[in-house]
Amino acid sequence: GAGVSQSPSNKVTEKGKDVELRCDPISGHTALYWYRQSLGQGLEFLIYFQGNSAPDKSGLPSDRFSAERTGGSVSTLTIQRTQQEDSAVYLCASSLGASHSGNTIYFGEGSWLTVV
Amino acid sequence: AQSVTQLGSHVSVSEGALVLLRCNYSSSVPPYLFWYVQYPNQGLQLLLKYTSAATLVKGINGFEAEFKKSETSFHLTKPSAHMSDAAEYFCAVSGGTGGFKTIFGAGTRLFVKA
């Protein structure tokens, strides 16, 4: 496909379990982002990868959250010991170049996470 | 830190009326500015963006936005609302003094009444 692909689209997990969310960016896009969208909270920045540079992790809410990007392409967001407040839509996005240069960000459909 | 503020979490207009969604940013250096739209049960898509060319930017579906440096604003307008415009709209900023990441506002949900 031509767009950003995320999986799973929906995930229900028990409190305390670990979850992994996957993102396949648009081919050739060097920048990749993770955002979290909660009801009434807008889009919360989590982490930003740009090429081979060290990722900007400044938005990760706690040390239970981590993300990696392998081979400059696929990314995985991992949430350890999930809590109910982690329930949200996790959005992945990519852009052709660095976002601070005005490049358009293209979003995936999101992974809906529910922690019960 | 750089930030973006959207005034009004909900805006309601009648079909055919003017749409005005407000966005203000904080940056001493003009950043790049974007409006994204999220239709019900769909992902976000770009509506328009300002990249230091013309201050009046035209986007898809008849929307436009004007960059006003003196007011640090980038308000979104459409002369005549259509029922299909009902969606959530997000203003976003990147560059400027905010570093490398793109920051989004809290969003404004637009309701269009028949």
Coordinates of C-alpha atoms in Angstrom, one line a residue:
Chain A
G1 CA 0.0 0.0 0.0
A2 CA 1.0 3.6 -0.5
G3 CA 0.1 4.9 3.0
V4 CA 1.3 4.5 6.5
S5 CA 0.2 1.1 7.8
Q6 CA -0.4 0.3 11.5
S7 CA -1.1 -2.9 13.3
P8 CA -3.1 -4.1 15.1
S9 CA -6.0 -1.8 14.4
N10 CA -7.6 -2.7 17.7
K11 CA -6.1 -4.2 20.8
V12 CA -7.7 -5.1 24.1
T13 CA -5.3 -6.1 26.8
E14 CA -5.4 -6.7 30.5
K15 CA -3.9 -4.3 32.9
G16 CA -0.2 -5.2 33.6
K17 CA 0.4 -6.9 30.2
D18 CA 2.9 -5.6 27.7
V19 CA 1.8 -4.5 24.2
E20 CA 3.6 -3.9 20.9
L21 CA 2.2 -1.6 18.2
R22 CA 3.7 -1.7 14.8
C23 CA 4.1 0.9 12.1
D24 CA 5.2 0.7 8.5
P25 CA 5.9 4.2 7.1
I26 CA 5.5 5.3 3.5
S27 CA 8.5 3.9 1.5
G28 CA 11.3 6.4 1.3
H29 CA 10.1 8.6 4.2
T30 CA 13.0 9.3 6.6
A31 CA 11.0 10.7 9.4
L32 CA 8.6 8.7 11.6
Y33 CA 6.5 9.9 14.5
W34 CA 4.3 8.4 17.2
Y35 CA 1.4 10.4 18.7
R36 CA -1.2 9.5 21.2
Q37 CA -4.8 10.7 20.8
S38 CA -7.1 10.5 23.8
L39 CA -10.6 11.8 24.0
G40 CA -10.6 15.5 24.3
Q41 CA -6.8 15.6 24.6
G42 CA -5.8 16.3 21.0
L43 CA -2.6 14.7 19.7
E44 CA 0.1 14.2 22.2
F45 CA 3.7 13.9 20.8
L46 CA 5.5 10.7 21.9
I47 CA 8.6 10.2 19.9
Y48 CA 10.2 11.3 16.6
F49 CA 12.8 9.4 14.5
Q50 CA 14.7 11.2 11.7
G51 CA 17.1 9.2 9.6
N52 CA 20.1 8.0 11.5
S53 CA 19.9 10.7 14.2
A54 CA 19.1 9.9 17.8
P55 CA 15.3 9.9 18.3
D56 CA 13.6 12.7 20.2
K57 CA 12.0 10.8 23.1
S58 CA 10.9 13.9 25.0
G59 CA 7.2 13.0 24.7
L60 CA 7.3 9.5 26.2
P61 CA 5.1 9.7 29.3
S62 CA 7.0 7.2 31.4
D63 CA 9.8 4.6 31.3
R64 CA 7.1 2.0 30.5
F65 CA 7.0 3.4 27.0
S66 CA 9.7 2.7 24.5
A67 CA 10.1 2.7 20.7
E68 CA 12.5 1.5 18.2
R69 CA 12.9 1.8 14.4
T70 CA 14.8 -0.9 12.6
G71 CA 16.6 -0.3 9.4
G72 CA 15.3 3.2 9.1
S73 CA 11.8 1.8 8.2
V74 CA 9.5 -0.2 10.5
S75 CA 8.9 1.0 14.0
T76 CA 7.5 -0.7 17.1
L77 CA 6.1 1.2 20.1
T78 CA 6.1 -1.0 23.2
I79 CA 4.1 -0.3 26.4
Q80 CA 5.1 -2.4 29.4
R81 CA 2.9 -3.1 32.3
T82 CA -0.1 -1.4 30.7
Q83 CA -2.3 0.8 32.9
Q84 CA -5.9 1.9 32.2
E85 CA -4.8 5.4 31.5
D86 CA -2.8 4.1 28.5
S87 CA -6.1 3.5 26.7
A88 CA -6.0 5.7 23.6
V89 CA -5.5 5.7 19.9
Y90 CA -1.8 5.5 19.0
L91 CA -1.1 7.2 15.7
C92 CA 2.0 6.7 13.6
A93 CA 3.0 9.1 10.9
S94 CA 5.8 9.7 8.5
S95 CA 7.2 12.4 6.3
L96 CA 9.6 12.6 3.4
G97 CA 12.1 14.7 5.3
A98 CA 12.4 16.4 8.6
S99 CA 9.2 18.0 9.9
H100 CA 10.9 21.2 11.0
S101 CA 11.6 21.8 7.3
G102 CA 7.9 22.0 6.6
N103 CA 7.4 18.5 5.2
T104 CA 3.8 17.2 5.3
I105 CA 3.1 14.5 7.8
Y106 CA 1.1 11.5 6.6
F107 CA -0.8 9.6 9.3
G108 CA -1.9 6.0 9.6
E109 CA -5.3 4.9 10.7
G110 CA -4.1 4.3 14.3
S111 CA -4.1 1.5 16.7
W112 CA -6.9 1.6 19.2
L113 CA -5.7 0.3 22.6
T114 CA -8.0 -0.6 25.4
V115 CA -6.7 -1.6 28.8
V116 CA -9.2 -3.5 30.9
Chain B
A1 CA 8.7 25.4 24.6
Q2 CA 6.8 26.0 21.4
S3 CA 3.1 25.6 21.6
V4 CA -0.1 26.0 19.6
T5 CA -3.4 27.0 21.0
Q6 CA -6.8 26.4 19.4
L7 CA -9.5 28.6 20.8
G8 CA -12.8 26.7 21.2
S9 CA -12.9 22.9 21.5
H10 CA -16.3 23.0 19.7
V11 CA -17.6 25.3 17.1
S12 CA -21.1 25.1 15.6
V13 CA -22.2 26.9 12.5
S14 CA -25.2 26.7 10.2
E15 CA -24.9 25.3 6.7
G16 CA -23.9 28.2 4.4
A17 CA -22.4 30.3 7.2
L18 CA -18.8 31.4 7.6
V19 CA -16.4 29.0 9.3
L20 CA -13.7 30.4 11.5
L21 CA -11.4 28.2 13.5
R22 CA -8.8 30.0 15.5
C23 CA -5.1 29.0 16.0
N24 CA -2.3 30.9 17.8
Y25 CA 1.3 29.7 18.1
S26 CA 4.1 30.7 20.3
S27 CA 7.5 31.2 18.6
S28 CA 9.8 34.1 18.2
V29 CA 10.8 32.8 14.8
P30 CA 8.1 32.1 12.2
P31 CA 7.5 28.4 12.1
Y32 CA 5.8 26.2 9.6
L33 CA 2.1 25.9 10.2
F34 CA -0.4 23.3 9.2
W35 CA -4.1 22.5 9.5
Y36 CA -5.1 18.9 9.5
V37 CA -8.6 17.5 9.4
Q38 CA -10.0 14.2 10.8
Y39 CA -13.3 13.1 9.5
P40 CA -15.4 10.7 11.6
N41 CA -13.7 7.3 11.8
Q42 CA -10.9 8.3 9.5
G43 CA -7.2 9.2 9.8
L44 CA -5.8 12.8 9.8
Q45 CA -5.1 14.4 6.5
L46 CA -3.5 17.6 5.5
L47 CA -5.8 20.5 4.7
L48 CA -3.2 23.2 4.0
K49 CA 0.2 24.4 5.2
Y50 CA 2.2 27.6 5.4
T51 CA 5.9 27.4 4.5
S52 CA 6.9 31.0 4.4
A53 CA 5.7 31.7 0.8
A54 CA 2.4 33.5 0.5
T55 CA 0.8 34.5 3.8
L56 CA -2.7 33.5 2.5
V57 CA -2.8 29.8 1.9
K58 CA -5.5 27.9 0.1
G59 CA -6.3 24.3 0.8
I60 CA -8.6 21.6 -0.1
N61 CA -12.4 21.8 0.0
G62 CA -12.5 25.6 -0.1
F63 CA -10.6 26.2 3.1
E64 CA -7.9 28.9 3.5
A65 CA -5.8 30.3 6.3
E66 CA -3.9 33.5 6.7
F67 CA -0.5 33.7 8.5
K68 CA -0.3 36.9 10.6
K69 CA 3.1 37.2 12.2
S70 CA 2.1 40.3 14.3
E71 CA -0.7 38.3 15.8
T72 CA 1.1 34.9 15.9
S73 CA -2.1 33.5 14.3
F74 CA -3.0 31.1 11.6
H75 CA -6.8 31.0 11.6
L76 CA -8.7 28.7 9.3
T77 CA -11.7 30.0 7.3
K78 CA -14.3 28.9 4.8
P79 CA -16.9 31.3 3.4
S80 CA -19.7 28.8 3.3
A81 CA -20.0 25.7 5.5
H82 CA -21.2 22.4 4.1
M83 CA -22.6 19.5 6.0
S84 CA -19.6 17.4 4.9
D85 CA -17.2 19.8 6.7
A86 CA -18.3 18.4 10.0
A87 CA -15.0 17.0 11.4
E88 CA -12.2 17.7 13.9
Y89 CA -9.6 20.2 12.9
F90 CA -6.1 20.3 14.2
C91 CA -3.6 23.2 13.9
A92 CA 0.1 22.1 14.1
V93 CA 3.4 23.9 14.2
S94 CA 7.0 22.8 13.4
G95 CA 10.4 24.5 13.1
G96 CA 10.7 27.9 14.5
T97 CA 12.0 27.8 18.1
G98 CA 10.4 24.4 18.7
G99 CA 13.1 22.2 17.3
F100 CA 12.5 19.2 15.2
K101 CA 9.2 17.8 16.2
T102 CA 5.7 18.8 15.1
I103 CA 3.3 19.9 17.8
F104 CA -0.5 19.7 17.5
G105 CA -3.2 21.8 19.1
A106 CA -6.0 20.2 21.1
G107 CA -8.3 20.2 18.1
T108 CA -11.6 21.9 17.4
R109 CA -14.7 19.9 16.5
L110 CA -16.8 21.6 13.9
F111 CA -20.6 20.9 13.9
V112 CA -22.6 22.0 10.9
K113 CA -26.4 22.5 11.4
A114 CA -28.9 22.1 8.5

